[in-house]
XYZ file of N, CA, C and O in Angstrom:
332
model
N 8.610 106.916 -21.902
C 8.229 106.765 -20.510
C 7.821 108.141 -19.974
O 8.631 109.072 -19.953
N 6.590 108.245 -19.545
C 6.081 109.524 -19.056
C 6.798 110.008 -17.808
O 7.040 111.203 -17.655
N 7.133 109.088 -16.901
C 7.790 109.522 -15.669
C 9.160 110.130 -15.962
O 9.566 111.093 -15.312
N 9.861 109.591 -16.939
C 11.161 110.151 -17.320
C 10.968 111.535 -17.936
O 11.761 112.447 -17.682
N 9.918 111.699 -18.721
C 9.648 113.003 -19.339
C 9.329 114.052 -18.272
O 9.781 115.203 -18.362
N 8.576 113.659 -17.274
C 8.241 114.586 -16.180
C 9.502 114.936 -15.389
O 9.748 116.104 -15.070
N 10.322 113.929 -15.089
C 11.563 114.172 -14.347
C 12.494 115.079 -15.143
O 13.108 116.002 -14.583
N 12.586 114.857 -16.453
C 13.442 115.689 -17.301
C 12.940 117.133 -17.311
O 13.724 118.073 -17.217
N 11.632 117.326 -17.416
C 11.055 118.680 -17.395
C 11.364 119.382 -16.074
O 11.707 120.575 -16.054
N 11.271 118.646 -14.977
C 11.588 119.214 -13.670
C 13.049 119.638 -13.614
O 13.377 120.740 -13.158
N 13.923 118.769 -14.089
C 15.356 119.077 -14.079
C 15.636 120.315 -14.924
O 16.388 121.206 -14.511
N 15.014 120.410 -16.088
C 15.249 121.561 -16.956
C 14.760 122.863 -16.300
O 15.350 123.919 -16.517
N 13.706 122.772 -15.496
C 13.212 123.956 -14.790
C 14.217 124.452 -13.753
O 14.217 125.639 -13.398
N 15.092 123.567 -13.289
C 16.111 123.965 -12.314
C 17.128 124.933 -12.909
O 17.814 125.648 -12.177
N 17.218 124.944 -14.223
C 18.179 125.834 -14.902
C 17.975 127.286 -14.467
O 18.936 128.023 -14.284
N 16.718 127.706 -14.323
C 16.434 129.094 -13.996
C 15.831 129.276 -12.609
O 15.331 130.347 -12.290
N 15.890 128.241 -11.812
C 15.308 128.308 -10.478
C 16.020 129.344 -9.613
O 17.237 129.511 -9.696
N 15.256 130.003 -8.776
C 15.802 130.985 -7.839
C 15.986 130.384 -6.440
O 16.302 131.103 -5.497
N 15.777 129.097 -6.320
C 15.942 128.432 -5.018
C 17.412 128.454 -4.601
O 18.300 128.690 -5.407
N 17.635 128.141 -3.345
C 19.005 128.092 -2.815
C 19.823 127.059 -3.587
O 19.307 126.009 -3.982
N 21.100 127.366 -3.786
C 21.973 126.468 -4.540
C 22.018 125.079 -3.919
O 22.087 124.077 -4.633
N 21.952 124.985 -2.609
C 21.976 123.675 -1.951
C 20.768 122.837 -2.362
O 20.882 121.620 -2.569
N 19.642 123.463 -2.510
C 18.435 122.760 -2.938
C 18.559 122.297 -4.389
O 18.232 121.156 -4.716
N 19.063 123.174 -5.231
C 19.244 122.815 -6.641
C 20.241 121.675 -6.774
O 20.017 120.728 -7.523
N 21.341 121.752 -6.046
C 22.336 120.671 -6.078
C 21.716 119.356 -5.649
O 21.976 118.317 -6.257
N 20.920 119.386 -4.605
C 20.285 118.155 -4.122
C 19.440 117.523 -5.221
O 19.541 116.319 -5.470
N 18.645 118.333 -5.908
C 17.797 117.803 -6.969
C 18.625 117.327 -8.167
O 18.305 116.305 -8.784
N 19.687 118.051 -8.503
C 20.524 117.627 -9.629
C 21.222 116.294 -9.337
O 21.292 115.418 -10.202
N 21.718 116.139 -8.119
C 22.385 114.883 -7.781
C 21.390 113.731 -7.701
O 21.737 112.594 -8.016
N 20.165 114.021 -7.320
C 19.117 112.993 -7.352
C 18.826 112.612 -8.802
O 18.719 111.432 -9.134
N 18.714 113.606 -9.667
C 18.454 113.349 -11.088
C 19.603 112.572 -11.736
O 19.385 111.773 -12.655
N 20.816 112.791 -11.256
C 21.983 112.096 -11.806
C 21.932 110.593 -11.544
O 22.671 109.834 -12.166
N 21.042 110.163 -10.656
C 20.902 108.734 -10.352
C 19.636 108.138 -10.971
O 19.325 106.982 -10.735
N 18.914 108.930 -11.744
C 17.656 108.472 -12.354
C 17.940 107.336 -13.338
O 18.974 107.330 -13.998
N 17.023 106.375 -13.469
C 17.236 105.265 -14.406
C 17.306 105.698 -15.878
O 17.934 105.023 -16.696
N 16.711 106.837 -16.205
C 16.689 107.302 -17.596
C 17.942 108.123 -17.919
O 18.242 109.111 -17.250
N 18.628 107.718 -18.978
C 19.814 108.459 -19.413
C 19.445 109.873 -19.847
O 20.244 110.801 -19.673
N 18.253 110.077 -20.385
C 17.831 111.420 -20.802
C 17.736 112.356 -19.599
O 18.105 113.534 -19.695
N 17.280 111.845 -18.482
C 17.196 112.658 -17.262
C 18.597 112.959 -16.745
O 18.911 114.092 -16.371
N 19.462 111.945 -16.745
C 20.840 112.155 -16.275
C 21.580 113.152 -17.166
O 22.319 114.007 -16.689
N 21.346 113.076 -18.482
C 21.967 114.031 -19.406
C 21.438 115.436 -19.180
O 22.200 116.410 -19.227
N 20.135 115.549 -18.943
C 19.548 116.866 -18.664
C 20.159 117.468 -17.407
O 20.416 118.682 -17.358
N 20.408 116.640 -16.412
C 21.040 117.129 -15.184
C 22.432 117.690 -15.485
O 22.829 118.715 -14.924
N 23.154 117.043 -16.388
C 24.467 117.557 -16.795
C 24.323 118.900 -17.492
O 25.090 119.832 -17.224
N 23.342 119.023 -18.379
C 23.128 120.277 -19.100
C 22.809 121.425 -18.146
O 23.323 122.533 -18.298
N 21.972 121.151 -17.179
C 21.595 122.189 -16.211
C 22.794 122.565 -15.347
O 23.037 123.746 -15.092
N 23.560 121.573 -14.915
C 24.756 121.861 -14.118
C 25.732 122.721 -14.912
O 26.309 123.676 -14.369
N 25.898 122.416 -16.191
C 26.794 123.210 -17.034
C 26.298 124.644 -17.145
O 27.088 125.590 -17.078
N 24.993 124.824 -17.288
C 24.425 126.164 -17.408
C 24.570 126.954 -16.114
O 24.783 128.170 -16.146
N 24.463 126.292 -14.997
C 24.562 126.968 -13.701
C 26.010 127.254 -13.345
O 26.310 128.217 -12.647
N 26.925 126.380 -13.778
C 28.352 126.602 -13.574
C 28.817 126.379 -12.142
O 28.096 125.829 -11.309
N 30.036 126.797 -11.885
C 30.610 126.727 -10.548
C 30.914 125.324 -10.070
O 31.131 124.406 -10.857
N 30.919 125.188 -8.760
C 31.309 123.915 -8.160
C 30.311 122.799 -8.456
O 30.698 121.634 -8.556
N 29.034 123.142 -8.613
C 28.052 122.101 -8.933
C 28.361 121.499 -10.306
O 28.239 120.295 -10.501
N 28.789 122.324 -11.239
C 29.142 121.812 -12.568
C 30.340 120.866 -12.484
O 30.358 119.821 -13.133
N 31.309 121.242 -11.685
C 32.489 120.385 -11.541
C 32.125 119.033 -10.935
O 32.514 117.986 -11.441
N 31.345 119.047 -9.862
C 30.976 117.787 -9.205
C 30.064 116.939 -10.087
O 30.221 115.724 -10.165
N 29.117 117.576 -10.758
C 28.224 116.829 -11.641
C 29.000 116.252 -12.830
O 28.747 115.131 -13.260
N 29.929 117.025 -13.354
C 30.742 116.539 -14.470
C 31.538 115.302 -14.081
O 31.595 114.323 -14.823
N 32.112 115.326 -12.901
C 32.876 114.167 -12.417
C 31.970 112.947 -12.253
O 32.346 111.838 -12.605
N 30.776 113.192 -11.729
C 29.831 112.094 -11.550
C 29.399 111.526 -12.902
O 29.387 110.312 -13.105
N 29.076 112.397 -13.838
C 28.619 111.954 -15.155
C 29.694 111.283 -15.978
O 29.402 110.435 -16.823
N 30.951 111.634 -15.741
C 32.049 111.032 -16.505
C 32.148 109.532 -16.275
O 32.659 108.799 -17.130
N 31.624 109.056 -15.166
C 31.662 107.629 -14.867
C 30.357 106.906 -15.176
O 30.208 105.742 -14.825
N 29.420 107.580 -15.831
C 28.115 106.981 -16.123
C 28.255 105.838 -17.135
O 29.132 105.856 -17.993
N 27.359 104.875 -17.023
C 27.373 103.727 -17.930
C 26.929 104.093 -19.349
O 27.323 103.441 -20.313
N 26.132 105.127 -19.482
C 25.590 105.500 -20.795
C 26.510 106.501 -21.498
O 26.875 107.523 -20.918
N 26.873 106.231 -22.751
C 27.786 107.136 -23.453
C 27.215 108.543 -23.661
O 27.964 109.518 -23.683
N 25.902 108.680 -23.792
C 25.305 110.011 -23.967
C 25.488 110.861 -22.713
O 25.720 112.068 -22.807
N 25.412 110.230 -21.565
C 25.607 110.956 -20.307
C 27.075 111.336 -20.158
O 27.396 112.449 -19.736
N 27.971 110.422 -20.517
C 29.401 110.745 -20.454
C 29.733 111.914 -21.383
O 30.501 112.804 -21.023
N 29.124 111.929 -22.568
C 29.344 113.031 -23.508
C 28.811 114.343 -22.927
O 29.467 115.391 -23.028
N 27.647 114.291 -22.297
C 27.098 115.482 -21.649
C 28.023 115.958 -20.529
O 28.205 117.162 -20.329
N 28.632 115.023 -19.805
C 29.563 115.382 -18.727
C 30.796 116.081 -19.298
O 31.288 117.056 -18.721
N 31.272 115.610 -20.427
C 32.404 116.281 -21.084
C 32.004 117.704 -21.453
O 32.777 118.645 -21.276
N 30.773 117.863 -21.925
C 30.268 119.198 -22.232
C 30.194 120.078 -20.998
O 30.447 121.279 -21.062
N 29.848 119.478 -19.864
C 29.798 120.221 -18.603
C 31.187 120.757 -18.267
O 31.338 121.925 -17.913
N 32.189 119.903 -18.392
C 33.570 120.351 -18.145
C 33.978 121.439 -19.136
O 34.566 122.445 -18.774
N 33.670 121.212 -20.411
C 34.080 122.141 -21.458
C 33.458 123.516 -21.266
O 34.147 124.531 -21.378
N 32.181 123.554 -20.955
C 31.499 124.834 -20.779
C 31.978 125.574 -19.549
O 31.839 126.796 -19.459
N 32.574 124.855 -18.609
C 33.042 125.488 -17.372
C 34.564 125.475 -17.270
O 35.107 125.810 -16.229
N 35.220 125.039 -18.336
C 36.693 125.046 -18.404
C 37.350 124.401 -17.202
O 38.242 124.937 -16.587
N 36.843 123.213 -16.840
C 37.405 122.489 -15.685
C 38.149 121.280 -16.175
O 37.844 120.634 -17.060
């Protein structure tokens, strides 16, 4: 699905974004609700890389995801941030 690929690329670009953290969080939480598990997993990866409170909140959100790959990514988010 091309739209999922575009959304995933956008999410991955957030990893190094210099925008305000509130803006990045907004986009990550939007991505966490995307229909594609690959996009939701990417959001977990970016949250883990950014760390801090966004990683904790995203990890909690991903831990309840229906897709096992997203739940595994959420565990990785916790592990990388020792939460």
